[in-house]
Tab-separated table of N, CA, C and O in Angstrom:
chain	number	residue	atom	x	y	z
A	1	LEU	N	75.669	28.926	-65.263
A	1	LEU	CA	74.816	28.353	-66.143
A	1	LEU	C	73.432	28.268	-65.817
A	1	LEU	O	72.559	28.479	-65.998
A	2	VAL	N	73.752	28.040	-64.296
A	2	VAL	CA	72.554	27.467	-63.460
A	2	VAL	C	71.575	28.841	-63.254
A	2	VAL	O	72.655	29.760	-62.376
A	3	GLY	N	70.297	29.151	-63.359
A	3	GLY	CA	69.384	30.440	-63.189
A	3	GLY	C	69.972	31.769	-63.636
A	3	GLY	O	69.233	32.563	-63.734
A	4	ALA	N	70.706	31.258	-65.179
A	4	ALA	CA	70.520	32.568	-66.010
A	4	ALA	C	69.212	32.678	-66.326
A	4	ALA	O	69.064	34.332	-66.806
A	5	ALA	N	68.702	31.516	-67.127
A	5	ALA	CA	67.186	32.259	-67.641
A	5	ALA	C	66.005	32.778	-66.308
A	5	ALA	O	65.802	33.991	-66.417
A	6	ALA	N	66.243	32.481	-65.264
A	6	ALA	CA	65.594	33.014	-63.833
A	6	ALA	C	65.695	33.868	-63.836
A	6	ALA	O	65.033	35.119	-63.755
A	7	LEU	N	66.974	34.743	-64.081
A	7	LEU	CA	68.014	36.119	-63.611
A	7	LEU	C	67.201	36.768	-65.022
A	7	LEU	O	67.075	38.019	-64.562
A	8	ARG	N	67.256	36.362	-65.805
A	8	ARG	CA	67.072	37.476	-67.073
A	8	ARG	C	65.434	37.588	-67.266
A	8	ARG	O	65.317	38.664	-67.584
A	9	ALA	N	64.924	37.005	-66.698
A	9	ALA	CA	63.132	36.944	-66.431
A	9	ALA	C	63.168	37.991	-65.424
A	9	ALA	O	61.989	38.734	-65.841
A	10	ARG	N	63.768	38.180	-64.296
A	10	ARG	CA	63.601	39.392	-63.593
A	10	ARG	C	64.047	40.594	-63.790
A	10	ARG	O	63.939	41.332	-63.206
A	11	ILE	N	65.278	40.633	-64.730
A	11	ILE	CA	65.994	42.274	-65.135
A	11	ILE	C	65.528	42.269	-66.817
A	11	ILE	O	65.680	41.844	-67.353
A	12	PRO	N	64.887	43.953	-66.504
A	12	PRO	CA	64.632	44.294	-67.871
A	12	PRO	C	65.591	44.669	-68.452
A	12	PRO	O	65.225	45.289	-69.986
A	13	CYS	N	66.753	45.282	-68.233
A	13	CYS	CA	67.882	45.117	-68.871
A	13	CYS	C	68.468	44.567	-69.375
A	13	CYS	O	68.649	43.351	-69.008
A	14	PRO	N	69.275	45.017	-70.179
A	14	PRO	CA	70.466	44.158	-71.164
A	14	PRO	C	71.167	43.199	-70.085
A	14	PRO	O	71.964	44.101	-69.157
A	15	THR	N	71.175	42.237	-70.125
A	15	THR	CA	72.640	41.330	-69.087
A	15	THR	C	73.450	40.507	-69.719
A	15	THR	O	73.365	40.705	-71.226
A	16	VAL	N	74.499	40.250	-69.173
A	16	VAL	CA	75.809	39.888	-69.499
A	16	VAL	C	76.268	38.752	-68.471
A	16	VAL	O	76.655	39.250	-67.734
A	17	ALA	N	76.748	37.519	-69.206
A	17	ALA	CA	77.277	36.681	-68.512
A	17	ALA	C	78.631	36.919	-68.125
A	17	ALA	O	79.498	37.318	-69.190
A	18	ILE	N	79.341	36.801	-67.104
A	18	ILE	CA	80.742	37.320	-66.967
A	18	ILE	C	81.327	36.118	-65.853
A	18	ILE	O	81.000	35.716	-65.411
A	19	GLY	N	82.355	35.897	-66.360
A	19	GLY	CA	83.590	34.335	-65.755
A	19	GLY	C	83.467	33.686	-65.711
A	19	GLY	O	82.179	32.594	-65.891
A	20	GLY	N	84.374	32.642	-66.074
A	20	GLY	CA	84.754	31.462	-66.267
A	20	GLY	C	84.115	30.912	-67.091
A	20	GLY	O	83.665	29.594	-67.713
A	21	LEU	N	84.091	31.674	-68.358
A	21	LEU	CA	83.165	31.413	-69.568
A	21	LEU	C	84.160	30.893	-70.822
A	21	LEU	O	85.472	31.350	-71.088
A	22	ASP	N	83.777	30.202	-71.272
A	22	ASP	CA	84.224	29.445	-72.598
A	22	ASP	C	83.468	29.503	-74.206
A	22	ASP	O	82.132	29.905	-73.853
A	23	ALA	N	83.810	29.218	-75.451
A	23	ALA	CA	82.793	28.941	-76.465
A	23	ALA	C	81.729	27.883	-76.144
A	23	ALA	O	80.588	28.203	-76.848
A	24	THR	N	82.064	26.727	-75.672
A	24	THR	CA	80.968	26.104	-74.983
A	24	THR	C	80.207	26.811	-74.297
A	24	THR	O	79.037	26.281	-74.168
A	25	HIS	N	80.032	27.484	-73.622
A	25	HIS	CA	79.028	27.747	-72.771
A	25	HIS	C	77.810	28.686	-73.258
A	25	HIS	O	77.218	29.372	-72.725
A	26	VAL	N	78.505	29.514	-74.558
A	26	VAL	CA	77.987	30.378	-75.072
A	26	VAL	C	76.133	29.909	-75.792
A	26	VAL	O	75.316	31.156	-75.320
A	27	PRO	N	76.288	29.113	-76.475
A	27	PRO	CA	74.707	28.733	-76.586
A	27	PRO	C	73.889	28.564	-76.008
A	27	PRO	O	72.785	29.440	-76.177
A	28	ALA	N	74.427	28.156	-74.505
A	28	ALA	CA	73.057	27.981	-73.455
A	28	ALA	C	72.437	29.238	-72.717
A	28	ALA	O	71.833	29.539	-72.276
A	29	LEU	N	73.853	30.160	-72.497
A	29	LEU	CA	73.458	31.540	-72.243
A	29	LEU	C	73.068	32.715	-73.109
A	29	LEU	O	71.860	32.927	-72.777
A	30	VAL	N	72.989	32.487	-74.293
A	30	VAL	CA	72.473	33.273	-75.068
A	30	VAL	C	70.909	32.503	-75.105
A	30	VAL	O	70.014	33.328	-75.236
A	31	ALA	N	70.448	31.274	-75.456
A	31	ALA	CA	69.268	30.399	-75.220
A	31	ALA	C	68.510	30.521	-73.990
A	31	ALA	O	66.912	30.971	-74.106
A	32	ALA	N	69.499	30.956	-72.863
A	32	ALA	CA	69.046	31.637	-71.693
A	32	ALA	C	68.233	33.446	-71.520
A	32	ALA	O	67.679	33.942	-70.615
A	33	GLY	N	68.629	33.828	-72.752
A	33	GLY	CA	68.409	35.140	-72.885
A	33	GLY	C	69.174	36.210	-72.105
A	33	GLY	O	68.930	37.741	-72.479
A	34	MET	N	70.549	35.624	-72.176
A	34	MET	CA	71.883	36.501	-72.003
A	34	MET	C	72.050	37.486	-73.177
A	34	MET	O	72.187	36.759	-74.460
A	35	ASP	N	72.183	39.121	-73.086
A	35	ASP	CA	72.612	39.540	-74.287
A	35	ASP	C	74.258	39.514	-74.661
A	35	ASP	O	74.274	39.873	-75.698
A	36	GLY	N	74.967	38.946	-74.033
A	36	GLY	CA	76.275	38.855	-74.362
A	36	GLY	C	76.811	38.610	-73.363
A	36	GLY	O	76.860	37.864	-72.351
A	37	ILE	N	78.124	38.393	-73.498
A	37	ILE	CA	79.453	37.931	-72.872
A	37	ILE	C	80.460	38.456	-72.712
A	37	ILE	O	80.795	39.652	-72.844
A	38	ALA	N	81.308	38.348	-71.306
A	38	ALA	CA	82.192	39.268	-71.066
A	38	ALA	C	83.725	38.128	-70.225
A	38	ALA	O	83.423	37.513	-69.589
A	39	VAL	N	84.502	38.046	-71.124
A	39	VAL	CA	85.643	36.946	-71.146
A	39	VAL	C	87.443	38.240	-70.518
A	39	VAL	O	87.293	38.795	-71.183
A	40	ILE	N	87.731	37.569	-69.879
A	40	ILE	CA	89.320	38.002	-69.981
A	40	ILE	C	90.040	36.508	-69.843
A	40	ILE	O	91.234	36.579	-70.908
A	41	GLY	N	89.960	35.682	-69.114
A	41	GLY	CA	90.615	34.150	-69.286
A	41	GLY	C	90.478	33.634	-70.151
A	41	GLY	O	92.033	33.014	-70.614
A	42	ALA	N	89.797	32.961	-70.606
A	42	ALA	CA	89.272	32.375	-71.882
A	42	ALA	C	90.554	32.794	-73.224
A	42	ALA	O	90.758	31.892	-73.659
A	43	VAL	N	90.771	34.181	-73.493
A	43	VAL	CA	91.418	34.793	-74.090
A	43	VAL	C	92.705	35.099	-73.978
A	43	VAL	O	93.898	34.946	-74.177
A	44	ALA	N	93.032	35.854	-72.382
A	44	ALA	CA	94.273	35.738	-71.932
A	44	ALA	C	95.475	34.714	-71.658
A	44	ALA	O	96.308	34.660	-71.892
A	45	HIS	N	94.837	33.653	-71.393
A	45	HIS	CA	95.038	32.127	-70.951
A	45	HIS	C	95.429	31.503	-71.886
A	45	HIS	O	95.931	30.582	-72.272
A	46	ALA	N	94.769	31.782	-73.206
A	46	ALA	CA	94.698	31.033	-74.310
A	46	ALA	C	95.791	30.935	-75.330
A	46	ALA	O	96.822	32.152	-75.648
A	47	ALA	N	96.389	29.538	-76.170
A	47	ALA	CA	97.408	29.588	-76.505
A	47	ALA	C	97.910	30.615	-78.072
A	47	ALA	O	98.760	30.689	-78.171
A	48	ASP	N	96.534	31.002	-78.196
A	48	ASP	CA	95.878	31.863	-79.764
A	48	ASP	C	94.818	32.703	-79.388
A	48	ASP	O	93.704	32.632	-79.601
A	49	PRO	N	95.449	33.646	-78.184
A	49	PRO	CA	94.447	34.564	-78.165
A	49	PRO	C	93.691	34.703	-79.055
A	49	PRO	O	92.076	34.889	-79.268
A	50	ARG	N	93.799	35.294	-80.314
A	50	ARG	CA	93.512	35.830	-81.678
A	50	ARG	C	92.049	34.382	-82.026
A	50	ARG	O	90.845	34.918	-82.038
A	51	ALA	N	92.619	33.111	-81.957
A	51	ALA	CA	91.339	32.322	-82.367
A	51	ALA	C	90.351	32.260	-81.514
A	51	ALA	O	89.556	31.958	-81.919
A	52	THR	N	90.939	32.184	-80.200
A	52	THR	CA	90.156	32.121	-79.134
A	52	THR	C	88.719	33.291	-79.174
A	52	THR	O	88.263	33.010	-79.279
A	53	ALA	N	89.432	34.024	-79.559
A	53	ALA	CA	88.253	35.258	-79.405
A	53	ALA	C	87.336	35.385	-80.531
A	53	ALA	O	86.468	35.650	-80.684
A	54	ARG	N	88.263	34.898	-81.339
A	54	ARG	CA	87.335	34.363	-83.092
A	54	ARG	C	85.980	33.688	-82.773
A	54	ARG	O	85.151	33.913	-83.172
A	55	ALA	N	86.731	32.681	-82.139
A	55	ALA	CA	85.718	31.512	-81.770
A	55	ALA	C	84.642	31.832	-81.069
A	55	ALA	O	83.488	31.542	-80.826
A	56	LEU	N	84.974	32.549	-79.729
A	56	LEU	CA	83.810	33.301	-79.000
A	56	LEU	C	82.699	34.055	-79.718
A	56	LEU	O	81.304	34.202	-79.545
A	57	ARG	N	83.568	35.169	-80.559
A	57	ARG	CA	82.871	35.797	-81.208
A	57	ARG	C	81.551	34.975	-82.364
A	57	ARG	O	80.680	35.086	-82.510
A	58	ASP	N	82.268	33.877	-83.008
A	58	ASP	CA	81.617	32.875	-83.800
A	58	ASP	C	80.108	32.249	-83.149
A	58	ASP	O	79.041	32.581	-83.775
A	59	ALA	N	80.536	31.874	-82.086
A	59	ALA	CA	79.631	31.407	-80.983
A	59	ALA	C	78.406	31.938	-80.773
A	59	ALA	O	77.365	31.738	-80.464
A	60	LEU	N	78.825	33.452	-80.387
A	60	LEU	CA	78.295	34.324	-80.145
A	60	LEU	C	77.234	34.845	-81.683
A	60	LEU	O	75.665	34.694	-81.187
A	61	ASP	N	77.776	35.040	-82.729
A	61	ASP	CA	76.855	35.618	-83.501
A	61	ASP	C	75.996	34.162	-83.839
A	61	ASP	O	75.053	34.305	-84.346
A	62	ALA	N	76.527	32.693	-83.782
A	62	ALA	CA	75.451	31.830	-84.081
A	62	ALA	C	74.370	31.572	-83.230
A	62	ALA	O	73.567	31.080	-83.529
A	63	ALA	N	75.159	32.008	-81.736
A	63	ALA	CA	73.816	31.317	-81.459
A	63	ALA	C	72.789	32.656	-81.122
A	63	ALA	O	71.610	32.153	-81.106
A	64	ARG	N	73.177	34.020	-81.421
A	64	ARG	CA	71.888	34.669	-81.353
A	64	ARG	C	71.074	34.228	-82.787
A	64	ARG	O	70.012	35.120	-82.885
A	65	GLY	N	72.094	34.199	-84.181
A	65	GLY	CA	70.935	33.856	-85.234
A	65	GLY	C	70.036	32.441	-84.711
A	65	GLY	O	68.862	32.622	-85.044
A	66	ALA	N	70.542	31.557	-84.176
A	66	ALA	CA	69.450	30.485	-83.288
A	66	ALA	C	68.361	31.111	-82.559
A	66	ALA	O	67.395	30.411	-82.951
A	67	ARG	N	68.893	32.033	-81.809
A	67	ARG	CA	67.605	32.779	-80.782
A	67	ARG	C	66.896	33.206	-81.668
A	67	ARG	O	65.220	33.568	-81.334
A	68	ALA	N	66.863	34.153	-82.889
A	68	ALA	CA	66.233	34.761	-83.773
A	68	ALA	C	65.417	33.944	-84.509
A	68	ALA	O	64.280	34.698	-84.615
A	69	ALA	N	65.837	32.729	-84.626
A	69	ALA	CA	64.850	31.984	-85.524
A	69	ALA	C	63.854	31.589	-84.426
A	69	ALA	O	63.087	31.167	-85.082
A	70	VAL	N	64.008	31.529	-83.632
A	70	VAL	CA	62.661	30.878	-82.374
A	70	VAL	C	61.399	32.220	-82.514
A	70	VAL	O	61.940	33.041	-81.736
A	71	PRO	N	60.430	31.282	-82.710
A	71	PRO	CA	59.362	32.605	-82.636
A	71	PRO	C	59.082	32.977	-81.285
A	71	PRO	O	59.390	32.340	-80.354
A	72	ASP	N	58.408	34.300	-81.458
A	72	ASP	CA	57.878	34.755	-79.468
A	72	ASP	C	59.161	35.107	-79.188
A	72	ASP	O	59.016	34.700	-77.534
A	73	ARG	N	60.508	35.494	-79.274
A	73	ARG	CA	61.733	35.923	-78.915
A	73	ARG	C	61.703	37.328	-78.950
A	73	ARG	O	61.601	38.130	-79.732
């Protein structure tokens, strides 16, 4: 998560955070300007992969909604 906002500020194209992520990371990543996330381990190693994927999607949708509500974004 460290440096995500600085990286996003320097890259004019969509950016995706990759690696070691779970639903708890999503709000901060989206707030830092990330356009999406890519996960494998969080879903593949979950006891309930479907529920984990849903939690990740829900966290992404909620974070995007919160970002859209902030003026000047």
